[in-house]
Short mmCIF file of C-alpha atoms in Angstrom, two decimals:
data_model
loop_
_atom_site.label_atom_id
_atom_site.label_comp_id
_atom_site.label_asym_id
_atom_site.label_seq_id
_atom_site.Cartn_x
_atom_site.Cartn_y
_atom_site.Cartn_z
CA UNK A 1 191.87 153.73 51.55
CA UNK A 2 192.45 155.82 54.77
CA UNK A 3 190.02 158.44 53.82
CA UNK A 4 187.28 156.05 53.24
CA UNK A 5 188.12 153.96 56.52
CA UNK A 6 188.10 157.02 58.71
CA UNK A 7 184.75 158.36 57.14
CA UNK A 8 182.58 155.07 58.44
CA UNK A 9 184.08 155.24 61.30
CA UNK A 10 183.03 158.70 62.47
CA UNK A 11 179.95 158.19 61.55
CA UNK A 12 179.53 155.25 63.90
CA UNK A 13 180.48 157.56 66.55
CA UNK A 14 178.24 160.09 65.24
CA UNK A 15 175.83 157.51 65.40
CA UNK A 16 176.56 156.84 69.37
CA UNK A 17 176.60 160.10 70.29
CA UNK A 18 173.28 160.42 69.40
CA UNK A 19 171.67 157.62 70.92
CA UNK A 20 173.47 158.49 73.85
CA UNK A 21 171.88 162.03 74.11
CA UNK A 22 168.30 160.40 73.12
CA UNK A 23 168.63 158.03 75.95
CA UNK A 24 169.12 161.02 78.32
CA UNK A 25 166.51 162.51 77.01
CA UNK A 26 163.93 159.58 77.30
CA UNK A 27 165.17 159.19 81.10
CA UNK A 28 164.87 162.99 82.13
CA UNK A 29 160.99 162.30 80.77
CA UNK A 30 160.74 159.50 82.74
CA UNK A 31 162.42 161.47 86.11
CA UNK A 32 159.67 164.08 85.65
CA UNK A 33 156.32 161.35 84.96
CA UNK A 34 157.68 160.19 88.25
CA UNK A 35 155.95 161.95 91.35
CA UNK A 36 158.32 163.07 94.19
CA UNK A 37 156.97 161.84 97.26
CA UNK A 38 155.90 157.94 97.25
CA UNK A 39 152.40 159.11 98.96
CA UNK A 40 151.16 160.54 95.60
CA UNK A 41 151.21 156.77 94.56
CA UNK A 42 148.35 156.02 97.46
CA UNK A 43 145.22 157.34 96.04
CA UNK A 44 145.71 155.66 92.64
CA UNK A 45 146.14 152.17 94.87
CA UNK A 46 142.97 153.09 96.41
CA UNK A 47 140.89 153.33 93.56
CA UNK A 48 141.78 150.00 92.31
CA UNK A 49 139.25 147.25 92.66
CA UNK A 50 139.91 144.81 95.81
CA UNK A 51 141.19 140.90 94.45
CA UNK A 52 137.99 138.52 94.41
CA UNK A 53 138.98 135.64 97.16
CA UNK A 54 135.76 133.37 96.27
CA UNK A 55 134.49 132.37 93.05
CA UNK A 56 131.40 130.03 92.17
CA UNK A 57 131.32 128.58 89.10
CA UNK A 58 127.83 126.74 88.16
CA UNK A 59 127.56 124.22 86.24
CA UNK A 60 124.18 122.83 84.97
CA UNK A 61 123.53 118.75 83.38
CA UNK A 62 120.53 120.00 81.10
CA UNK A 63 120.58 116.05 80.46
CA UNK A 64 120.31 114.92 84.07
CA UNK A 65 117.84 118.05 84.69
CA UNK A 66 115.44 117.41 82.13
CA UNK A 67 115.43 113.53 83.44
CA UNK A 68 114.64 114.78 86.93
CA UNK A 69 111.90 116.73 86.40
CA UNK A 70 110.39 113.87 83.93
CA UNK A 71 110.85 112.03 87.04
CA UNK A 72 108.76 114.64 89.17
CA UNK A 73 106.06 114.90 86.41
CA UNK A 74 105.66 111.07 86.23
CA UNK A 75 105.68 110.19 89.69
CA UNK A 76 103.65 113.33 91.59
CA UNK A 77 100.72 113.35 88.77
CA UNK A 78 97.70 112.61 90.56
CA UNK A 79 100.13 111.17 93.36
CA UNK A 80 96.82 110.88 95.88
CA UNK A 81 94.74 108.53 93.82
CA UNK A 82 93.93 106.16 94.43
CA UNK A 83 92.43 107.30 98.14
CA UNK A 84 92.54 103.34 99.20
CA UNK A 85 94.82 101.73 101.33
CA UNK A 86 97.35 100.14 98.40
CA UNK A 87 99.52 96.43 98.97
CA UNK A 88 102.38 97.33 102.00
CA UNK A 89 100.52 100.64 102.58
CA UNK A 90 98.37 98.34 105.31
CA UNK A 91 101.76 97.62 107.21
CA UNK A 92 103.82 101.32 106.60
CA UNK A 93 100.92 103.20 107.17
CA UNK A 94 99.96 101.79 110.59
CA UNK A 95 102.85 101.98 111.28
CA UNK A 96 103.59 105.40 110.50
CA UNK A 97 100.08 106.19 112.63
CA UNK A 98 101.67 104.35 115.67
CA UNK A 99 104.69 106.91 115.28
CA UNK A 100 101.88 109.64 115.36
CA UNK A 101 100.39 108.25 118.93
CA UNK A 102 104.19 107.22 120.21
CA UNK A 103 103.20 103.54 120.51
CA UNK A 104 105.90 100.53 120.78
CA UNK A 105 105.86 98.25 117.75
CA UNK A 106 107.97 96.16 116.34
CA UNK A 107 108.82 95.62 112.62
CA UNK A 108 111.30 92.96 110.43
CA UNK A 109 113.51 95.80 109.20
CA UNK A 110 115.23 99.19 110.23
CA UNK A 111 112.91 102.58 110.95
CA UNK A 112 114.77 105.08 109.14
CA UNK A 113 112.59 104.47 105.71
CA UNK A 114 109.38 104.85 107.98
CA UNK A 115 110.71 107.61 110.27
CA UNK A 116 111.29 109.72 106.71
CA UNK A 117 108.05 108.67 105.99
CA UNK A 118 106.28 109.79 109.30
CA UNK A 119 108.68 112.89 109.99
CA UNK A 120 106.40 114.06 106.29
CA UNK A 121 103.19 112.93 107.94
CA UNK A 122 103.62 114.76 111.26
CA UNK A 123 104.63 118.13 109.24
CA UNK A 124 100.93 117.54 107.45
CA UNK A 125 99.58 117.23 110.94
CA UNK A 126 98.47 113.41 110.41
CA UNK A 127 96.66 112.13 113.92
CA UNK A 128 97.57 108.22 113.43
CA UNK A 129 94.11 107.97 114.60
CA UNK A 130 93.01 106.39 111.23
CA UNK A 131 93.12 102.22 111.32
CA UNK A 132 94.92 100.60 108.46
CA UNK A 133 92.93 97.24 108.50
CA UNK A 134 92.02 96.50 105.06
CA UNK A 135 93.88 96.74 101.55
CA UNK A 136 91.48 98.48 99.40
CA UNK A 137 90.03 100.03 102.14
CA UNK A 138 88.97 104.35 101.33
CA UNK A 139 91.25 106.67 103.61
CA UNK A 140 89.37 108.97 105.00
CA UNK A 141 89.67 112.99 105.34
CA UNK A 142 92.11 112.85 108.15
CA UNK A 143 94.57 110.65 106.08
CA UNK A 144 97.23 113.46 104.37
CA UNK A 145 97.59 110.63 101.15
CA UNK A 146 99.66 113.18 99.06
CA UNK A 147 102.03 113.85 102.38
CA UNK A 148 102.30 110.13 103.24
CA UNK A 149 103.43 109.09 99.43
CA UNK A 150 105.73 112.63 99.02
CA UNK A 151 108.99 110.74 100.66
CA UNK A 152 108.92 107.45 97.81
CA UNK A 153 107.85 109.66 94.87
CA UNK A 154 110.47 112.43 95.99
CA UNK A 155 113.10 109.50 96.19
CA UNK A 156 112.21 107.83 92.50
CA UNK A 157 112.14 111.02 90.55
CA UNK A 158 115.83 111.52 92.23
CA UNK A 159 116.66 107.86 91.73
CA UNK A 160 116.67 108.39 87.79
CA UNK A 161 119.27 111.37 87.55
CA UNK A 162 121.47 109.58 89.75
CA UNK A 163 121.32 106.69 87.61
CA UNK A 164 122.51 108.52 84.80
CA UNK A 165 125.66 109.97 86.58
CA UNK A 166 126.42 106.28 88.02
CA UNK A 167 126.43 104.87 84.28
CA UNK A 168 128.75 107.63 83.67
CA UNK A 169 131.31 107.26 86.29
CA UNK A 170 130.98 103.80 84.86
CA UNK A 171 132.54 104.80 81.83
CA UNK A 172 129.49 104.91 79.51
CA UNK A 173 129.09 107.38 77.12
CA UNK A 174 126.50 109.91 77.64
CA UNK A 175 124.24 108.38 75.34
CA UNK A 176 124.35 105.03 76.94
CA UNK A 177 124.28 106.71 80.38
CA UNK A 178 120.97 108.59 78.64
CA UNK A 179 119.32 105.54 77.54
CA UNK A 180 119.73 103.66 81.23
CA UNK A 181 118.10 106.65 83.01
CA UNK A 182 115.58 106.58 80.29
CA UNK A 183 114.40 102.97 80.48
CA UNK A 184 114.28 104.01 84.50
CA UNK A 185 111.91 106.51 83.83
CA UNK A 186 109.14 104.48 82.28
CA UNK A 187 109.94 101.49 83.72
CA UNK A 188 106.47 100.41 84.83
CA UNK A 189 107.81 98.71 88.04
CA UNK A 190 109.95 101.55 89.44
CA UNK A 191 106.72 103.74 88.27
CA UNK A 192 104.49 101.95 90.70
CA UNK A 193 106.79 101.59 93.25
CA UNK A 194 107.31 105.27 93.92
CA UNK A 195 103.72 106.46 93.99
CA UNK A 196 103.00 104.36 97.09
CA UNK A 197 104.13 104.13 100.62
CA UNK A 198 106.70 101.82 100.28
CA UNK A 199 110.42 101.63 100.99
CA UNK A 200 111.46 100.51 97.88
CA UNK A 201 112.29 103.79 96.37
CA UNK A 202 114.32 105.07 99.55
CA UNK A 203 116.55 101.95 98.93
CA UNK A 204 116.91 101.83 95.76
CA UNK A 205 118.38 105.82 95.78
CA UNK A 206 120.56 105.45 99.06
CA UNK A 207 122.07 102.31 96.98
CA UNK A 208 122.86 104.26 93.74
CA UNK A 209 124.15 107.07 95.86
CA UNK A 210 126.39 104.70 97.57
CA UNK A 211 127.93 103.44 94.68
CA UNK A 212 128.32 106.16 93.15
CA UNK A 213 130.10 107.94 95.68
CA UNK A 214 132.22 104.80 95.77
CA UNK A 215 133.30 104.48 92.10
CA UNK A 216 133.97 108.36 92.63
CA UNK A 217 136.53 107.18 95.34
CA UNK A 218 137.79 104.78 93.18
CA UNK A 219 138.90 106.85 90.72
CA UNK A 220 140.59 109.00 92.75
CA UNK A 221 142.33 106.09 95.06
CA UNK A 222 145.55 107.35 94.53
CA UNK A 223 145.20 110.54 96.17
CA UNK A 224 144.87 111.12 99.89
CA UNK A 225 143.20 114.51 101.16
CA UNK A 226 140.06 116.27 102.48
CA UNK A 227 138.27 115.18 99.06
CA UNK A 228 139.19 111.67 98.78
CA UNK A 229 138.39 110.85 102.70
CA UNK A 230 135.14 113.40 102.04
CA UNK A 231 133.78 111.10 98.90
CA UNK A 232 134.62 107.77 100.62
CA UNK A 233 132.23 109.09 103.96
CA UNK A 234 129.69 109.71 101.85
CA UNK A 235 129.61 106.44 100.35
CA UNK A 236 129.67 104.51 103.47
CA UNK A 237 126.15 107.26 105.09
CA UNK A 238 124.65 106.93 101.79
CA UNK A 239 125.45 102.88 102.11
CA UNK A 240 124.79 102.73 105.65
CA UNK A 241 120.84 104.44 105.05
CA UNK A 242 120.02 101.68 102.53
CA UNK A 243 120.70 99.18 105.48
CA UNK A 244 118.68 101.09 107.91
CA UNK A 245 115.83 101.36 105.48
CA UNK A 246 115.87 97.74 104.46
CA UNK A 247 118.37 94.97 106.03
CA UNK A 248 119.11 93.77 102.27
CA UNK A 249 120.73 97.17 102.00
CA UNK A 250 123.57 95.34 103.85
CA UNK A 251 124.73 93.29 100.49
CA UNK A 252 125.29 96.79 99.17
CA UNK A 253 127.16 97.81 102.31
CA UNK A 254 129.28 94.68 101.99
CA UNK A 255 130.00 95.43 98.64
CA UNK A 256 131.23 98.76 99.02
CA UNK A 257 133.58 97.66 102.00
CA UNK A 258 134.95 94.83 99.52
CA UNK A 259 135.96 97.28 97.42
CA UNK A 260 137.55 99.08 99.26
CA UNK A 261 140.04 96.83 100.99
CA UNK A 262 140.17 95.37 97.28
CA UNK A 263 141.73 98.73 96.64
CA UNK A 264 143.90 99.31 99.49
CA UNK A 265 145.29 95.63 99.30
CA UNK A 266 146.49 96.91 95.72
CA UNK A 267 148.43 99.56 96.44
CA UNK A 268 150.22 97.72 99.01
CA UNK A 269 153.26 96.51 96.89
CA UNK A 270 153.63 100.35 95.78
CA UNK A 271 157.25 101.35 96.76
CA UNK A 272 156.34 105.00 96.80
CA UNK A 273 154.09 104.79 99.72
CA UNK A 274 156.24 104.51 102.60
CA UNK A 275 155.12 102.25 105.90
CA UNK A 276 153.73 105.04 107.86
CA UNK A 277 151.67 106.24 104.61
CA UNK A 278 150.40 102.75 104.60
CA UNK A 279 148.97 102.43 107.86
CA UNK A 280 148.01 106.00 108.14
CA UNK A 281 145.92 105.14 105.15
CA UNK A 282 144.65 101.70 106.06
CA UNK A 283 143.72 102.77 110.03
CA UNK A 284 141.33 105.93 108.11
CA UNK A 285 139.95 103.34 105.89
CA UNK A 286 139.09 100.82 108.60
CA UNK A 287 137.96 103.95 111.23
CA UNK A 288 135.75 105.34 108.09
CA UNK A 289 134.10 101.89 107.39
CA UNK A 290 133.19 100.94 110.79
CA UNK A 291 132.74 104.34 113.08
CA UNK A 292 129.97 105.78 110.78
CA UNK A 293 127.92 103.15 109.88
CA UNK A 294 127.89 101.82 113.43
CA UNK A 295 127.27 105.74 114.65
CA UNK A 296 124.10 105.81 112.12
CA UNK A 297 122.57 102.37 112.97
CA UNK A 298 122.83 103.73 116.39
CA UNK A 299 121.41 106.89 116.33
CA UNK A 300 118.31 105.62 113.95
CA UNK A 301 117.54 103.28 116.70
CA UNK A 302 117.84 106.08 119.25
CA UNK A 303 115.73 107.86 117.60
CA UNK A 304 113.28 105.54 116.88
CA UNK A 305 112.98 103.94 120.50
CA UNK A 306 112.69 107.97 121.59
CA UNK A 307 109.78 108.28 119.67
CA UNK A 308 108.35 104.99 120.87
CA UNK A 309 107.93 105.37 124.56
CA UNK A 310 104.29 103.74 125.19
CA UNK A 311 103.31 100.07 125.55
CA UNK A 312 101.90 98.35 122.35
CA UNK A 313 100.68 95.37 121.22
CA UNK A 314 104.12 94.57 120.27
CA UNK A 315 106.02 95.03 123.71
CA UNK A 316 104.90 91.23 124.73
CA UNK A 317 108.03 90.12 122.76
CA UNK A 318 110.60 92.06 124.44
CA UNK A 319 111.78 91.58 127.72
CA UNK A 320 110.65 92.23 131.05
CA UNK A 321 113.20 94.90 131.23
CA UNK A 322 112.08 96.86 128.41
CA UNK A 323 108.55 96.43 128.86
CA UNK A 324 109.13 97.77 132.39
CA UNK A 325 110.59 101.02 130.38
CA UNK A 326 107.35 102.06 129.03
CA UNK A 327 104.71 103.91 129.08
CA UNK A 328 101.08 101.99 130.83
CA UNK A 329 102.82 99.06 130.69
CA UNK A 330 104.88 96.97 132.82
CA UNK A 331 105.82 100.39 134.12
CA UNK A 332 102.52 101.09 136.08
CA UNK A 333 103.15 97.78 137.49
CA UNK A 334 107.23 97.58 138.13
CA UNK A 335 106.34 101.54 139.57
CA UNK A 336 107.86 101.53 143.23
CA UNK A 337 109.23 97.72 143.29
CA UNK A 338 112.01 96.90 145.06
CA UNK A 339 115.14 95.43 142.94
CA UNK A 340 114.91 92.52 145.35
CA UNK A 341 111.72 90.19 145.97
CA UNK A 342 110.26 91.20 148.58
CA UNK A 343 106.78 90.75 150.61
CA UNK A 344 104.61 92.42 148.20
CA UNK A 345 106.53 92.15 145.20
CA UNK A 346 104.60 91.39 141.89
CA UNK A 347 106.39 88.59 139.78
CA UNK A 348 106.28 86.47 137.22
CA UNK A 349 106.81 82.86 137.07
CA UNK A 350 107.91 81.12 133.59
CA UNK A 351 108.33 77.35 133.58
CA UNK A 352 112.12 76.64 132.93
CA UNK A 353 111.69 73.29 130.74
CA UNK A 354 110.60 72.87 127.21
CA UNK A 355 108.80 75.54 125.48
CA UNK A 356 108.69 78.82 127.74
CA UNK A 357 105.49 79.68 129.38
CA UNK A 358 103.85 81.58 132.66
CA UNK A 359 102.09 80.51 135.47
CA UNK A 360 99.05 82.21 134.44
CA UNK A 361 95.57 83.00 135.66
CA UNK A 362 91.87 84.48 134.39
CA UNK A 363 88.44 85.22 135.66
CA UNK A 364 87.28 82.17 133.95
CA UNK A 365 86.10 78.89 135.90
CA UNK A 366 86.72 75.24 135.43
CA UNK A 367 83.02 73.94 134.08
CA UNK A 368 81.42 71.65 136.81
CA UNK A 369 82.37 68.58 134.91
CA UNK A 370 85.11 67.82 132.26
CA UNK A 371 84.26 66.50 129.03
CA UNK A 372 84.70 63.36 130.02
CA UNK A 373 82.25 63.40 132.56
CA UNK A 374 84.57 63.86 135.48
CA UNK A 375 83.84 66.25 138.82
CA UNK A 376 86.16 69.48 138.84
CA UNK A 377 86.75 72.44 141.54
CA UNK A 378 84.67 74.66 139.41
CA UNK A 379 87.18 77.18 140.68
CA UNK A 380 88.96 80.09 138.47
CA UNK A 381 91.37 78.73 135.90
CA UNK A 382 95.32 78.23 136.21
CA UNK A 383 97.28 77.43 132.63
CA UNK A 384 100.55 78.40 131.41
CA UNK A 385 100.27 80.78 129.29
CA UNK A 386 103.34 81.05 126.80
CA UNK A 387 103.11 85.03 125.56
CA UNK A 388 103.48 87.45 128.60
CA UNK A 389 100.13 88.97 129.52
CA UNK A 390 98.92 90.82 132.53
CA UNK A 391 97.32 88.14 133.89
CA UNK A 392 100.88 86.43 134.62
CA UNK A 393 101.29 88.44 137.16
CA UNK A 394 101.38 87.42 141.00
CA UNK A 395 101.90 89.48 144.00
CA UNK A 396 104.07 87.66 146.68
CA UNK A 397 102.34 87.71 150.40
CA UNK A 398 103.94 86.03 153.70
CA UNK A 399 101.35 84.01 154.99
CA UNK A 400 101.70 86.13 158.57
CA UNK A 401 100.59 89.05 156.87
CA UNK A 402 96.81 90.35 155.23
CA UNK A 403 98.34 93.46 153.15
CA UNK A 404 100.13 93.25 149.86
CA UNK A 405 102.29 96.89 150.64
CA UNK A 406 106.17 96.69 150.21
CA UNK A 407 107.15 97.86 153.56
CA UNK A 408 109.89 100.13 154.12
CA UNK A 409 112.33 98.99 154.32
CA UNK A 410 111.79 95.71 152.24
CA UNK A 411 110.64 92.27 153.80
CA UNK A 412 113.21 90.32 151.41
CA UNK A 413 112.51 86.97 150.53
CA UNK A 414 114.85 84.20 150.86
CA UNK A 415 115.69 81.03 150.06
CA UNK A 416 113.42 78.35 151.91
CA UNK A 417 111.03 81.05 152.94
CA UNK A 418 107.11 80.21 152.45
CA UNK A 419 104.68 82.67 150.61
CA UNK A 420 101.37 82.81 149.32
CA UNK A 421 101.09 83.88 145.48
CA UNK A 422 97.96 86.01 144.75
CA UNK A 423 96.67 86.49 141.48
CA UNK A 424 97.47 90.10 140.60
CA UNK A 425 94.37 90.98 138.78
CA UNK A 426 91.36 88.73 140.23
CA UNK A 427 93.00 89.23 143.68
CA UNK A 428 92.75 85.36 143.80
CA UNK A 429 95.11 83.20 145.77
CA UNK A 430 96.57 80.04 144.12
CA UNK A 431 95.73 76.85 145.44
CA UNK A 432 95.67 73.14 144.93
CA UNK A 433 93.95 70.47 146.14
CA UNK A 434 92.75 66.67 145.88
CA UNK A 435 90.89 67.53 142.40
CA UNK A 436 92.25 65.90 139.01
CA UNK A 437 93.10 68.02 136.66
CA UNK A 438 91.38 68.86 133.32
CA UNK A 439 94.52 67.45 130.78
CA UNK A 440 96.24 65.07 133.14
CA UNK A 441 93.82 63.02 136.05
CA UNK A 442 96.76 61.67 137.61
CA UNK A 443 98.00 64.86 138.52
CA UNK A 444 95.92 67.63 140.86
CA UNK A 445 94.59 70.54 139.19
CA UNK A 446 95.82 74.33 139.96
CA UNK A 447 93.21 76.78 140.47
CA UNK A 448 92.47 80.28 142.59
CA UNK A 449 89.60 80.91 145.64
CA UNK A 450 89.03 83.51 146.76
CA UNK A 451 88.92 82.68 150.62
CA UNK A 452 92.46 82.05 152.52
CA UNK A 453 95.27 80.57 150.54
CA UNK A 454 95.51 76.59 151.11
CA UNK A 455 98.51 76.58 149.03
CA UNK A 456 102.06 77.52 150.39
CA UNK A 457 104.53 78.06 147.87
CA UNK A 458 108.07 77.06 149.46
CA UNK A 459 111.14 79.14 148.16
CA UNK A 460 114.09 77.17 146.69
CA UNK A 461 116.81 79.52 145.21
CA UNK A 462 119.61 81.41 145.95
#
């Protein structure tokens, strides 16, 4: 029993020994694998590759692809026939030619639709010179068709892609999302619509955009960082274009904002968002939803009234102000006024009861007799004329004095003083005398001579 106890047991330490003497082994290996000095270490560093910091990884929709460029087929075949002026084309296209020539106008919605529209035009060197007067009327060789449709085709071939990723964040399956872009496609209506110059197309995409942008926000309400606040500011520029395309584009814009304070009212009664968090949260909302759609309404505008610095045909419905602030009109006659009346001044006079008009005057005469047989002055013609013209104007003259200049400084009229009022263009003084009038023969009639002014006009005002 002790003979076979003892021989196990030196084995076992036979056993250790020898483990003990490969282990030194192995380490002495290791000791002389190892270099010396740490600088040996250096060159192998060096000739390792450098860590990539950026990384782009690209992923293509073949789906949303191939619909796109379906879209691009369908809408830009043969995009400049027909070479007639089409529907709205009349109205967008002269207006779009009075962007050209820098001429005032004034239109029922927003510019931005027609300044994309024109911004296209001016890089294809259009004139404006061309008169959009007729529907079905030929354009001619100046008109750049294909340049003045490229903005609504451009918009509906991108309107159908963006479709399909809107049905999607909407929870449809791809399929369904498929079929919805698909029926978009060949819709006949949203065909037509995008092979014209119309604005139609531009709202329609800026809408889609919006809302998709918004449901993208949505899902991702219960985050706050750099991509949540990014995705809500494009919603509200994509939402905010729509409105300054078309004003309808403001259900949209109301819709979106809804939503959002929907949202945020929500998350209110969450007891892991602390009171700051809260109205951290709810001042970037509200700063989000009203600085940059106000900024963009405001800057289309600028732009627009930047653009549109001479007088139109359209300026008569704007003040005297802002007529005054363009080009050959009001301005060449405002140029050099004093602020204050003054001997000399030109001025307009509007009658202050019932339905606005101005003391007006033309180089027509009153006939020798009325219709009704009755003598007149057979003098030039006073009305009131209710649109602002030219011809309201009057140039204020003390009755002392022969010239019409604005002396230096200015002879300021006041209250109780007595003028004469000559006729700015006919150089015709107004006058009345012991004639009836054409309208009323118990009252005398106005009229102009050319010879001194028997008329004095007394000042009552402040």
């Amino acid at each position: 029993m002790c003979l076979s106890e003892a021989v196990p047991t030196m084995c076992q330490e036979s056993k250790k020994v020898s483990n003990e003497g490969n282990t030194m082994k192995s380490s002495k290996k290791l000791e002389k694998a190892r270099p010396e000095h740490p600088e040996e270490i250096r060159p192998n560093l060096m000739r390792r590759k450098p860590p990539i910091f950026f990384r782009f990884n690209i992923q293509v929709d073949m789906v949303a692809l191939t619909f796109f460029f379906c879209g691009l087929a369908t809408r830009f075949y043969k995009l400049a026939q027909p070479k007639n002026i089409v529907f709205d084309e009349l109205h967008f296209g002269k207006y779009v030619g009075m962007y050209m020539k820098n001429i005032f106008f004034f239109d029922l919605h927003p510019p931005l639709g027609k300044l994309l529209i024109s911004l296209a035009a001016s890089l294809a060197d259009f004139n404006g010179k061309f008169k959009f007067d007729k529907i079905g009327s030929p354009y001619d060789d100046s008109v750049p068709i294909f340049a003045l449709r490229f903005i609504p085709a451009l918009c509906g071939s991108l309107m159908i892609p963006s479709a399909y990723y809107l049905l999607l964040e909407l929870g449809c399956r791809q399929w369904t999302a498929a079929l919805g872009a698909f029926l978009i496609l060949f819709d006949n209506a949203f065909l037509t619509q995008s092979r014209f110059i119309l604005m139609e197309p531009m709202l329609l995409l800026t809408t889609i955009l919006g809302l998709l942008f918004l449901l993208k926000y949505r899902n991702m309400r219960h985050s706050l960082g750099i991509i949540w606040w990014i995705t809500l500011a494009c919603s509200m520029v994509f939402l905010t274009f729509s409105s300054c395309i078309k004003y309808i584009g403001f259900s949209a814009l109301s819709l979106g904002v809804v939503i959002v304070w929907r949202d945020f009212w929500g998350i209110l009664p969450d007891k892991r968002l602390s009171n700051k968090q809260l109205l951290f949260r709810g001042l970037l909302l509200g700063g989000t939803m009203l600085l940059i759609p106000l900024s963009i309404y405001i800057a289309v505008f600028h732009v627009h009234l930047s653009l549109l610095y001479k007088a139109g045909p359209h300026d008569s419905i704007m003040t005297s102000a802002f007529q005054a602030s363009l080009e050959g009109g009001l301005a060449s006659i405002t140029k050099g006024q004093p602020l204050e009346v003054a001997h000399g001044s030109q001025v307009t006079l509007r009658h202050t009861h019932g339905k606005a008009c101005w003391l007006h005057s033309h180089a027509e005469v009153y006939p020798i007799r009325y219709t009704d047989k009755r003598g007149s002055s057979h003098q030039q013609q006073v009305t009131c004329y209710t649109f602002k013209d030219l011809n309201n104007w009057w140039i204020i003259r003390r009755p002392n004095k022969s010239n019409l200049v604005v002396t230096s400084p200015p002879d300021a009229i006041k209250h109780g003083d007595i003028v004469h009022l000559i006729h700015g263009i006919t150089g015709r003084a107004l006058n009345s005398h012991d004639v009836s009038a054409p309208i009323s023969p118990h009252n005398q009639s106005a009229a102009t001579l050319t010879t001194t002014c028997q008329c004095l006009l007394r000042i009552f005002g402040k």
